[in-house]
CSV table of N, CA and C and ligand atoms in Angstrom, one decimal:
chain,number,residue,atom,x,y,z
A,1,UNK,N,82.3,-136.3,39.8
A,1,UNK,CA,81.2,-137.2,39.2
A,1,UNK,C,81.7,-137.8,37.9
A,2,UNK,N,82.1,-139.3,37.8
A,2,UNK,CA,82.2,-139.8,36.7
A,2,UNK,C,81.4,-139.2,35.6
A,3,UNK,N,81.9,-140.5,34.3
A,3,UNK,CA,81.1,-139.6,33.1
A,3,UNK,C,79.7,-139.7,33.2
A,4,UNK,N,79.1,-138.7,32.3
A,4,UNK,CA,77.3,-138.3,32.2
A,4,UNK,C,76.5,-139.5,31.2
A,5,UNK,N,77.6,-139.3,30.3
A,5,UNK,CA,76.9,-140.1,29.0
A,5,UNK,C,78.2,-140.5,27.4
A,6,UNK,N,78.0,-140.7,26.9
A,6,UNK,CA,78.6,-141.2,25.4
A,6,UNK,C,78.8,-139.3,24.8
A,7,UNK,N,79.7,-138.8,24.5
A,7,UNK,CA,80.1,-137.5,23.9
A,7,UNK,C,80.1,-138.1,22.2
A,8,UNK,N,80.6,-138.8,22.1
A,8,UNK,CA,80.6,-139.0,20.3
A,8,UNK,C,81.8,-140.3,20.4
A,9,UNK,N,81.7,-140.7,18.8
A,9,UNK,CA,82.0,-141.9,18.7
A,9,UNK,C,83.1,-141.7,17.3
A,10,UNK,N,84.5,-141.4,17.0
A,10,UNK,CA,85.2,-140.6,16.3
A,10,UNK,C,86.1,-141.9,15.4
A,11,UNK,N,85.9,-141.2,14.4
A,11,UNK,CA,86.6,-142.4,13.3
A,11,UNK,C,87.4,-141.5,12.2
A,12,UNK,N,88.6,-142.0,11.6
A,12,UNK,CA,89.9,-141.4,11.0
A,12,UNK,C,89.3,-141.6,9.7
A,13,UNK,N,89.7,-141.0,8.9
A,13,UNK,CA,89.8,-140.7,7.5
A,13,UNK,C,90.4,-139.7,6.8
A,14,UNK,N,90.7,-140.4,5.5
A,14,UNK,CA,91.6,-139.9,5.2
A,14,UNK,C,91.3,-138.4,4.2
A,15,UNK,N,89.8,-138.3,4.0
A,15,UNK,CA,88.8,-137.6,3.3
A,15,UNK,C,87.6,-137.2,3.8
A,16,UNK,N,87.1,-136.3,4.2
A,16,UNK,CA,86.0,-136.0,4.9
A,16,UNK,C,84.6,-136.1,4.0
A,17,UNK,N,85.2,-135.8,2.8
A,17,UNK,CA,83.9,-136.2,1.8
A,17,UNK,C,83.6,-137.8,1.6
A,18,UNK,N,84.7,-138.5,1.7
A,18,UNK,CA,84.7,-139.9,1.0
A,18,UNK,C,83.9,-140.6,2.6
A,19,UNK,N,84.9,-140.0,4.3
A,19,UNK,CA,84.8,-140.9,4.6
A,19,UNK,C,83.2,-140.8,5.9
A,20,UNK,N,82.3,-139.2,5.2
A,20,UNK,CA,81.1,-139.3,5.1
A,20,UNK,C,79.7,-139.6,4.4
A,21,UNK,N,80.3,-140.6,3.5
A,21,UNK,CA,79.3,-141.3,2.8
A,21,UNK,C,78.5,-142.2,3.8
A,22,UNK,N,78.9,-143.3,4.5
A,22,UNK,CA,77.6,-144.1,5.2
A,22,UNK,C,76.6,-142.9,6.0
A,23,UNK,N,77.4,-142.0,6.7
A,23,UNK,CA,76.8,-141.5,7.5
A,23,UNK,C,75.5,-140.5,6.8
A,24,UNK,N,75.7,-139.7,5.5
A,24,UNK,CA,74.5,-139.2,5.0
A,24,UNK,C,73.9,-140.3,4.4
A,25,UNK,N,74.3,-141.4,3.8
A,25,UNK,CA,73.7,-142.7,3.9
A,25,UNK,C,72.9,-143.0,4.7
A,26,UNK,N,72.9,-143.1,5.6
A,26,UNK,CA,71.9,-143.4,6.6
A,26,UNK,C,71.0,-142.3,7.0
A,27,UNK,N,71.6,-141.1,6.6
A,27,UNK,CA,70.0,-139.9,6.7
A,27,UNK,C,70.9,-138.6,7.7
A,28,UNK,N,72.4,-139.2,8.3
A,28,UNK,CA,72.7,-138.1,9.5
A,28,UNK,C,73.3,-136.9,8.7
A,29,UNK,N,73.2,-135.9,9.3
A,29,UNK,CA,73.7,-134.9,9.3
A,29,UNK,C,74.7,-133.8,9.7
A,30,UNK,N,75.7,-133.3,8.9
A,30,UNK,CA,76.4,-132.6,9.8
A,30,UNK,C,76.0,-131.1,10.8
A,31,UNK,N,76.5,-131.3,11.9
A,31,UNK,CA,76.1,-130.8,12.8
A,31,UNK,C,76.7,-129.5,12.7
A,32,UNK,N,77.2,-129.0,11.5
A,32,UNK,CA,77.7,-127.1,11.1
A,32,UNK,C,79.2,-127.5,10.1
A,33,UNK,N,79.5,-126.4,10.0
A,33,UNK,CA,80.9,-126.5,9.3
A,33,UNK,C,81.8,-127.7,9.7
A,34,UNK,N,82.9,-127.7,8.8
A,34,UNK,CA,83.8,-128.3,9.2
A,34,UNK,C,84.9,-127.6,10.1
A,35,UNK,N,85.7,-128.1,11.2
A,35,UNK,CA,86.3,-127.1,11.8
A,35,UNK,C,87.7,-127.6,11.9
A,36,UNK,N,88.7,-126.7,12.2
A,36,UNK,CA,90.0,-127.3,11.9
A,36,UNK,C,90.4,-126.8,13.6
A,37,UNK,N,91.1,-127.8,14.0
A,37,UNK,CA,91.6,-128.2,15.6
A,37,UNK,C,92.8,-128.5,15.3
A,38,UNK,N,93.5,-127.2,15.7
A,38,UNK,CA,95.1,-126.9,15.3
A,38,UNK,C,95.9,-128.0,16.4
A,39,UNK,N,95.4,-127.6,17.6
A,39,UNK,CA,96.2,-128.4,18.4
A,39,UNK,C,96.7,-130.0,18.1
A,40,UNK,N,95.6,-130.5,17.0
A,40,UNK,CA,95.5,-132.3,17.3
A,40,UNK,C,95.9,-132.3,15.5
A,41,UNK,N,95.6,-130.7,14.9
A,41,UNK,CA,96.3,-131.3,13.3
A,41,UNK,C,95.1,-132.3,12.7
A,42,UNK,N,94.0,-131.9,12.9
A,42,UNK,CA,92.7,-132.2,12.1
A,42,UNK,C,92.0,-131.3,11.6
A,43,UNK,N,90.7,-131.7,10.8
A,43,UNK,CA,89.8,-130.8,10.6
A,43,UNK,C,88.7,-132.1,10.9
A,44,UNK,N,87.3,-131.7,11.5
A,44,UNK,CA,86.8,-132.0,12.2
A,44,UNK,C,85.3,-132.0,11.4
A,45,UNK,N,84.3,-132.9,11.4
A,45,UNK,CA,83.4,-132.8,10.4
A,45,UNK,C,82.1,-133.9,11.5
A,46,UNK,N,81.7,-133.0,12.0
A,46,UNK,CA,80.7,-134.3,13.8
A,46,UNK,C,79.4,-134.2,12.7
A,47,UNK,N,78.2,-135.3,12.9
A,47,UNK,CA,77.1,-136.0,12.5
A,47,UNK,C,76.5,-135.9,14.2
A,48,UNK,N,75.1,-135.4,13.9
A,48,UNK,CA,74.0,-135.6,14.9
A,48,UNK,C,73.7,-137.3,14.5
A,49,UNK,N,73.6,-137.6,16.1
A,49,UNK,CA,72.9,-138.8,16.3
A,49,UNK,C,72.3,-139.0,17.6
A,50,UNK,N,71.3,-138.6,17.3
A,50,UNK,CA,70.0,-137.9,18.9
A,50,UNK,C,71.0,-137.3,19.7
A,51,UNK,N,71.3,-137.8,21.2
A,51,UNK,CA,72.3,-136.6,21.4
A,51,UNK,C,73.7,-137.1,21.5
A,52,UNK,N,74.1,-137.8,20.8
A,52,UNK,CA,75.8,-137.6,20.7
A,52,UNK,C,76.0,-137.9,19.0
A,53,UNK,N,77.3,-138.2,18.8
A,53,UNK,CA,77.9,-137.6,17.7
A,53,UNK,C,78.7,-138.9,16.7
A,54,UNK,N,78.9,-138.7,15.9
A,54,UNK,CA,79.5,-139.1,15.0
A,54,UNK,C,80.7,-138.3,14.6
A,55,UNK,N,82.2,-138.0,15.2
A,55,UNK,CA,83.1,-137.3,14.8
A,55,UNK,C,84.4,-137.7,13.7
A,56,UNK,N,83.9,-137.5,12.5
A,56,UNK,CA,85.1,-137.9,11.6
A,56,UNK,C,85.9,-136.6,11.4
A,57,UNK,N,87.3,-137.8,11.6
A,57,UNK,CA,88.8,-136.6,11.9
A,57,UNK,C,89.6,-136.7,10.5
A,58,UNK,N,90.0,-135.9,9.8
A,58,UNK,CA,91.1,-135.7,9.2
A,58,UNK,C,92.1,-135.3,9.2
A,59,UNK,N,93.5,-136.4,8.9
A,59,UNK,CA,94.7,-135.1,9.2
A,59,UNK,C,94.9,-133.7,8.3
A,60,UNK,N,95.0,-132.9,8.6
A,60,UNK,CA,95.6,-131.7,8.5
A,60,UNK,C,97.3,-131.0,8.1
A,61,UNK,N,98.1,-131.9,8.9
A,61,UNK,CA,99.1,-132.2,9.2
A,61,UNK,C,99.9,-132.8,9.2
A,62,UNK,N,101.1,-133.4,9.1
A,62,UNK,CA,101.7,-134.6,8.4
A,62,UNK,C,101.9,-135.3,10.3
A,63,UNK,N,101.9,-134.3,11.0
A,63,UNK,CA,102.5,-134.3,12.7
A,63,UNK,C,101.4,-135.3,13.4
A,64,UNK,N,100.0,-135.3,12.7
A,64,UNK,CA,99.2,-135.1,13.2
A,64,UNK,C,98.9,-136.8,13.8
A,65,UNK,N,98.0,-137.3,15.4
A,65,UNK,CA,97.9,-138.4,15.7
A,65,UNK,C,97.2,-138.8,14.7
A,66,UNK,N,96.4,-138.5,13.9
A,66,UNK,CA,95.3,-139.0,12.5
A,66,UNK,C,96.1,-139.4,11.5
A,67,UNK,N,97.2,-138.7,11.3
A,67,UNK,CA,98.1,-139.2,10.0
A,67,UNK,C,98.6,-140.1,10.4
A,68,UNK,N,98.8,-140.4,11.9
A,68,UNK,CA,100.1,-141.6,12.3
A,68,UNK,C,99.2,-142.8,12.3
A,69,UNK,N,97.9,-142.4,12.6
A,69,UNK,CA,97.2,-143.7,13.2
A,69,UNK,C,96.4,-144.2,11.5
A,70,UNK,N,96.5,-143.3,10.7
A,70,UNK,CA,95.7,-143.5,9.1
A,70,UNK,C,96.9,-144.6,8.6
A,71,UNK,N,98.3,-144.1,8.8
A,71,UNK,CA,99.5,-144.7,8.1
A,71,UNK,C,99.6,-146.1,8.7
A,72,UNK,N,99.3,-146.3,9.9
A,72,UNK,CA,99.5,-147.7,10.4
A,72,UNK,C,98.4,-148.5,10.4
A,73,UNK,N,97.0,-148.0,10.3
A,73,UNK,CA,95.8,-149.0,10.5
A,73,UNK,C,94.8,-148.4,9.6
A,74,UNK,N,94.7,-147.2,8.9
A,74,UNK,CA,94.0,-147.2,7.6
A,74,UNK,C,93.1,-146.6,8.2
A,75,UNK,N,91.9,-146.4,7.5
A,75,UNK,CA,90.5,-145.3,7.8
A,75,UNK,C,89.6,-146.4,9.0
A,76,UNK,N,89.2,-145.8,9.8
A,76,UNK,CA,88.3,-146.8,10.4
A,76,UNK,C,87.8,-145.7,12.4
A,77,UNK,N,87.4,-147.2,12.8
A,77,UNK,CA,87.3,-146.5,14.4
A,77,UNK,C,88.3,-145.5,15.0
A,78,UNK,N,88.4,-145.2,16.0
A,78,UNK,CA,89.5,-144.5,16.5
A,78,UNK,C,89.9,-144.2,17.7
A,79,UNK,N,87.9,-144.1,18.2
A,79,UNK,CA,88.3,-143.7,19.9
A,79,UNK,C,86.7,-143.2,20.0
A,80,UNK,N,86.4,-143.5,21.6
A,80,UNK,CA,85.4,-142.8,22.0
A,80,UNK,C,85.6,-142.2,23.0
A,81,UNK,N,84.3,-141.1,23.2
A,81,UNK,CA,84.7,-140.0,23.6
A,81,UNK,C,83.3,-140.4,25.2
A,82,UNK,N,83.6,-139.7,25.8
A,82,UNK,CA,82.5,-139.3,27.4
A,82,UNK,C,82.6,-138.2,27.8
A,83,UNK,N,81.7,-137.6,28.2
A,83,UNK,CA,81.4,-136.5,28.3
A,83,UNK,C,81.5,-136.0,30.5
A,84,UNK,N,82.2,-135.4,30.9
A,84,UNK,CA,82.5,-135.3,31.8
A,84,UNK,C,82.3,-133.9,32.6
A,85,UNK,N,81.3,-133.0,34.3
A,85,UNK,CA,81.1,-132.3,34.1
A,85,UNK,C,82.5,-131.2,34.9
A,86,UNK,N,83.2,-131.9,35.4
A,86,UNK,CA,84.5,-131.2,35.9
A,86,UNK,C,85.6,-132.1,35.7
A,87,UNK,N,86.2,-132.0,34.2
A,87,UNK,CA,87.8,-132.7,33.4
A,87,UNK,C,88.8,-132.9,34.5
A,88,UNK,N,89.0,-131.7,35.2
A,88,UNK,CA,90.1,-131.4,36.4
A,88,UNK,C,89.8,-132.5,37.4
A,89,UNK,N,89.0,-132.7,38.0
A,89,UNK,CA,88.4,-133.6,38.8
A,89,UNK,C,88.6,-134.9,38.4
A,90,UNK,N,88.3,-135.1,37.7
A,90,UNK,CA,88.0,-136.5,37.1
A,90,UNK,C,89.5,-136.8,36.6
A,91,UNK,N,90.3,-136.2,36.0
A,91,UNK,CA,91.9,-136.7,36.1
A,91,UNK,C,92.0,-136.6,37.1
A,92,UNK,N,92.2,-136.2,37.8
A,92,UNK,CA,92.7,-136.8,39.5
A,92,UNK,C,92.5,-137.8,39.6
A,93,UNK,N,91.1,-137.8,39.8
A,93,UNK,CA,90.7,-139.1,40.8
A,93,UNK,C,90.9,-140.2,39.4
A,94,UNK,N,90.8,-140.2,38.0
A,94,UNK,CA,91.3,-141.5,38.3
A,94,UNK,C,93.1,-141.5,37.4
A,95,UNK,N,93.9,-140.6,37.8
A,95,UNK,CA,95.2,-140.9,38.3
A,95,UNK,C,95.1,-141.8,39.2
A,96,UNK,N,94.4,-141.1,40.1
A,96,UNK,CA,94.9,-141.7,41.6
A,96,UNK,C,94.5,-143.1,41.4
A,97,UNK,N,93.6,-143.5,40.7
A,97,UNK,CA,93.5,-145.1,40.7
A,97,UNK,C,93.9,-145.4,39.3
A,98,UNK,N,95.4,-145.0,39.1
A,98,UNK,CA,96.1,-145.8,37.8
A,98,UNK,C,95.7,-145.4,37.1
A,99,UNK,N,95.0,-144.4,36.2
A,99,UNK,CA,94.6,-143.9,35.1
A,99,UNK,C,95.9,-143.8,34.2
A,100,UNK,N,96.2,-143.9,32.9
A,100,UNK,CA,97.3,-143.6,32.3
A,100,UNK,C,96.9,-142.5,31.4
A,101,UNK,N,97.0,-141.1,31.4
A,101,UNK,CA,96.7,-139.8,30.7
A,101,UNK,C,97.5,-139.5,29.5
A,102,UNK,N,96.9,-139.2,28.5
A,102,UNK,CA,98.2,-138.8,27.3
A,102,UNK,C,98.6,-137.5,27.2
A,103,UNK,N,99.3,-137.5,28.7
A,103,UNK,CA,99.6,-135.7,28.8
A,103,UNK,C,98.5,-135.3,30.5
A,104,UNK,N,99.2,-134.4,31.1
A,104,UNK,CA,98.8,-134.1,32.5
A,104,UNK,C,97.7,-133.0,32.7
A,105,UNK,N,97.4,-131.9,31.7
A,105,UNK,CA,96.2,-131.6,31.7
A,105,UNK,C,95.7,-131.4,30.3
A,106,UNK,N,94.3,-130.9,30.5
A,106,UNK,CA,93.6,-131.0,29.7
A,106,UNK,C,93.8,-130.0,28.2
A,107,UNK,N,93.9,-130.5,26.8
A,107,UNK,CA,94.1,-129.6,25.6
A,107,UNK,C,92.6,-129.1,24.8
A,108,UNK,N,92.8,-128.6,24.0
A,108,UNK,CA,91.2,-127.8,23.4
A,108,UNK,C,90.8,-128.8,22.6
A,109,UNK,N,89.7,-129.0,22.4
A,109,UNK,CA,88.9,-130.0,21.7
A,109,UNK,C,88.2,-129.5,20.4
A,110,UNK,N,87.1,-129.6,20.2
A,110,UNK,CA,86.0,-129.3,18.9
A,110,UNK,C,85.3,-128.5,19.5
A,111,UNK,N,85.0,-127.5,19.0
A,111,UNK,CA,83.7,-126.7,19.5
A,111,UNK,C,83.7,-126.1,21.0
A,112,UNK,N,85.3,-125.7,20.9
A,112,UNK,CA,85.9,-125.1,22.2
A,112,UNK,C,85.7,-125.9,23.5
A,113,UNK,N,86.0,-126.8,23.3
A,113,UNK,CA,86.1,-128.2,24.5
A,113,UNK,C,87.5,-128.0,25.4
A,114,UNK,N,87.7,-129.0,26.2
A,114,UNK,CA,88.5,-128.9,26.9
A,114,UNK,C,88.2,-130.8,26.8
A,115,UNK,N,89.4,-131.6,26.7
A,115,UNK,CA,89.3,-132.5,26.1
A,115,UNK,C,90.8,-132.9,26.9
A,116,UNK,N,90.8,-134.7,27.0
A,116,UNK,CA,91.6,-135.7,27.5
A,116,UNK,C,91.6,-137.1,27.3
A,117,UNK,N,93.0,-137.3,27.1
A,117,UNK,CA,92.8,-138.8,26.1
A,117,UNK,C,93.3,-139.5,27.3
A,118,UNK,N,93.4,-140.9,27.6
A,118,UNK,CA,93.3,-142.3,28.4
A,118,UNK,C,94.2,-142.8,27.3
A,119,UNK,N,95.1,-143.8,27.8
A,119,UNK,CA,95.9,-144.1,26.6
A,119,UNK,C,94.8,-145.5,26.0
A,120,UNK,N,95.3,-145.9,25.0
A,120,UNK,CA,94.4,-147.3,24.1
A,120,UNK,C,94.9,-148.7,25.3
A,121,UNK,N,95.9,-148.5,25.7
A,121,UNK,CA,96.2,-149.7,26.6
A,121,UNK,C,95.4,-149.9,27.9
A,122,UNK,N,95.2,-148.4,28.3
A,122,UNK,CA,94.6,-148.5,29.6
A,122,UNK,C,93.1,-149.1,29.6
A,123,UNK,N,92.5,-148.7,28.0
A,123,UNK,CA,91.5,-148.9,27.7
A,123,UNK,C,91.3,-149.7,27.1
A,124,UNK,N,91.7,-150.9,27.3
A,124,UNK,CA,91.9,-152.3,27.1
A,124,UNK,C,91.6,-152.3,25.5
A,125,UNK,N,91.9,-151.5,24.7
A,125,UNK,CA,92.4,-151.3,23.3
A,125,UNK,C,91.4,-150.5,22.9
A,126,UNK,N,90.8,-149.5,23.5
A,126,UNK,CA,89.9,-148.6,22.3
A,126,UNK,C,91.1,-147.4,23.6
A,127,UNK,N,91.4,-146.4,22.4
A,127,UNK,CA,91.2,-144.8,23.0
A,127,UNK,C,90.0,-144.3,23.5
A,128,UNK,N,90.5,-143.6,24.6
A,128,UNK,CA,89.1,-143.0,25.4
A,128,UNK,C,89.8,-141.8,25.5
A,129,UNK,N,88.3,-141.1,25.3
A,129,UNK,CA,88.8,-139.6,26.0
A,129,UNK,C,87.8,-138.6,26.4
A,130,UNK,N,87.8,-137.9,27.5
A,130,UNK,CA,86.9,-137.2,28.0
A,130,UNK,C,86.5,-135.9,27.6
A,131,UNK,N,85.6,-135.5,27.6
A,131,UNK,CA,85.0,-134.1,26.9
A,131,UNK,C,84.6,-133.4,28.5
A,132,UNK,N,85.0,-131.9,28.5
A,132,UNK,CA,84.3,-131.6,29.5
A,132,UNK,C,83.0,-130.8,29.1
A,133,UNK,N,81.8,-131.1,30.0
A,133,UNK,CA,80.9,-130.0,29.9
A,133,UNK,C,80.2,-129.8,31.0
A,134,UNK,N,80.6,-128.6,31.0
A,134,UNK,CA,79.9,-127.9,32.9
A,134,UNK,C,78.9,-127.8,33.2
A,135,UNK,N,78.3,-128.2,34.4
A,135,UNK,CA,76.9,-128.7,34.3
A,135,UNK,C,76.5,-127.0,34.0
A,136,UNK,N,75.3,-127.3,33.5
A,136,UNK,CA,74.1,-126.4,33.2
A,136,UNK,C,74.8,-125.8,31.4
A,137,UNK,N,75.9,-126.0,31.3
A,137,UNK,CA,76.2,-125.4,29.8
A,137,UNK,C,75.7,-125.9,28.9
A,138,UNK,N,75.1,-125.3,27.8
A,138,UNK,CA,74.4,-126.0,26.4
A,138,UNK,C,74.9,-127.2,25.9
A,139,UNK,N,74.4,-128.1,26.3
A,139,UNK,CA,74.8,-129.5,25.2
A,139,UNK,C,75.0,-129.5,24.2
B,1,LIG,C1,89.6,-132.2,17.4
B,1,LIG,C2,89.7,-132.8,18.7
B,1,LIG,C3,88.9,-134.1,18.8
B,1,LIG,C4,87.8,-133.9,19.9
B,1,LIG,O1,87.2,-134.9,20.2
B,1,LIG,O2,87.6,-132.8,20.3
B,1,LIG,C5,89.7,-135.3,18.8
B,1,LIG,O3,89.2,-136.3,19.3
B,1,LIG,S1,91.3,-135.2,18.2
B,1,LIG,C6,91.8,-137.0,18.1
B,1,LIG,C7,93.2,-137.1,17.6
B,1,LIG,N1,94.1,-136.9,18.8
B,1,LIG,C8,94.5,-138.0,19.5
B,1,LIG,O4,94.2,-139.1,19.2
B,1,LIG,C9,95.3,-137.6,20.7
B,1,LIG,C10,95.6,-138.9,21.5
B,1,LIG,N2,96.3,-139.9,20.7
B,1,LIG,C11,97.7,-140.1,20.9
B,1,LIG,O5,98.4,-139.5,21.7
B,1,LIG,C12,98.3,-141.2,20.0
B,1,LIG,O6,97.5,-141.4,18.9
B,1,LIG,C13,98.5,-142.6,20.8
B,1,LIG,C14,99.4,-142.4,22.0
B,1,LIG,C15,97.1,-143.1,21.2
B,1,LIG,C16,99.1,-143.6,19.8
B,1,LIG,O7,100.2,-143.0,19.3
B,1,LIG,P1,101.2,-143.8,18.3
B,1,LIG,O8,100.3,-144.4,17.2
B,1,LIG,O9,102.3,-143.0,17.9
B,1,LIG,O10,101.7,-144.9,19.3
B,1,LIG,P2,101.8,-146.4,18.9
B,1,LIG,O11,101.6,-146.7,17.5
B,1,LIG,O12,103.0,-146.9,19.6
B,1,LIG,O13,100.5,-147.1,19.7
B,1,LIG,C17,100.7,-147.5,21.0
B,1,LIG,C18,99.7,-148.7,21.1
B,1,LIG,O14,98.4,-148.2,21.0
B,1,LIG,C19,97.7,-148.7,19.9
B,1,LIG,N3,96.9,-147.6,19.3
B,1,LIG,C20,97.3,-146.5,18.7
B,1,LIG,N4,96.2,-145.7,18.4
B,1,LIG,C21,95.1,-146.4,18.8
B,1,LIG,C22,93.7,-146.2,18.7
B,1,LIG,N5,93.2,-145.0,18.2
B,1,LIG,N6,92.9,-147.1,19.2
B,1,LIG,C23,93.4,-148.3,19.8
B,1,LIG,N7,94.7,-148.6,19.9
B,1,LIG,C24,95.6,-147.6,19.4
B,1,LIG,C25,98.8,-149.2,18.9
B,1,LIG,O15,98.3,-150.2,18.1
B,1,LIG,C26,99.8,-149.7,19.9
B,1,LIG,O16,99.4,-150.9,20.4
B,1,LIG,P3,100.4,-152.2,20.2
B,1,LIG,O17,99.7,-153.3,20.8
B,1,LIG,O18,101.7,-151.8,21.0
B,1,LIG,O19,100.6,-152.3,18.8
B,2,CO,CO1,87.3,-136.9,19.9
């Protein structure tokens, strides 16, 4: 089954304090600590917005896609995320219709995800990437 809904909406910075100012500006809130996501060389800082998210990434790491992508295009959008209820599944089928994957299965996400990026080209210039959540699991 294609995606369910919008998983969050993820933007780079270079400061998690600096580059959460609009967002408590407008009233949102973070949704718990900050969390550090070794695999991707961030730390992680999500905003409730009814039910999906606001995820601001910081690098961690000098390795990290956040430093590469801060050093070439500066604090800003990044990528959006969909929320998907079998990841496995869903790379397949759309391999099978030309999907371009950044990597063959799925790596750990935020808040113990299982996560998958679509390259920016396939996605006719935003990064996509899919979140898995199994049906009946807590949102
Ligand atoms: C904590 C996990 C969290 C979660 O949700 O659970 C995350 O979301 S972690 C997020 C950080 N991790 C990633 O982004 C992993 C996937 N990203 C990558 O593998 C790279 O960033 C990649 C391949 C998208 C870009 O790598 P790189 O910058 O080294 O390649 P290029 O500079 O050659 O870029 C190729 C081409 O794509 C354009 N580009 C790059 N990044 C983006 C972007 N975020 N959105 C849109 N377009 C992007 C770049 O401009 C190049 O286009 P071109 O026309 O050739 O200039
Ligand atoms: Co994300």
């Amino acid at each position: 089954m294609p995606v369910t809904q919008l998983d969050h909406v993820a933007i780079a910075t270079p400061d998690l304090d600096v580059g959460s100012a609009p967002y408590t500006a407008l009233g949102l809130h973070p949704e718990g600590p900050d969390e550090d996501v070794g695999s991707q060389g961030v730390r992680v800082r999500a905003f409730h917005v009814g039910d999906t998210l606001i995820e601001l990434l910081m690098p961690i790491r000098d390795d990290s896609p956040i430093a590469a992508f801060l050093e070439k295009r500066g604090p800003g959008l990044h990528h959006t995320a969909y929320r998907v209820t079998d990841l496995d599944a869903e790379m397949t089928r759309l391999m099978a219709e030309g999907g371009h994957f950044l990597g063959s299965t799925p790596t750990p996400g935020r808040a113990g995800t299982r996560v998958a990026f679509l390259h920016p080209k396939w996605g006719q210039g935003t990064l996509i990437e899919l979140v898995e959540h199994p049906a009946g699991a807590a949102q």
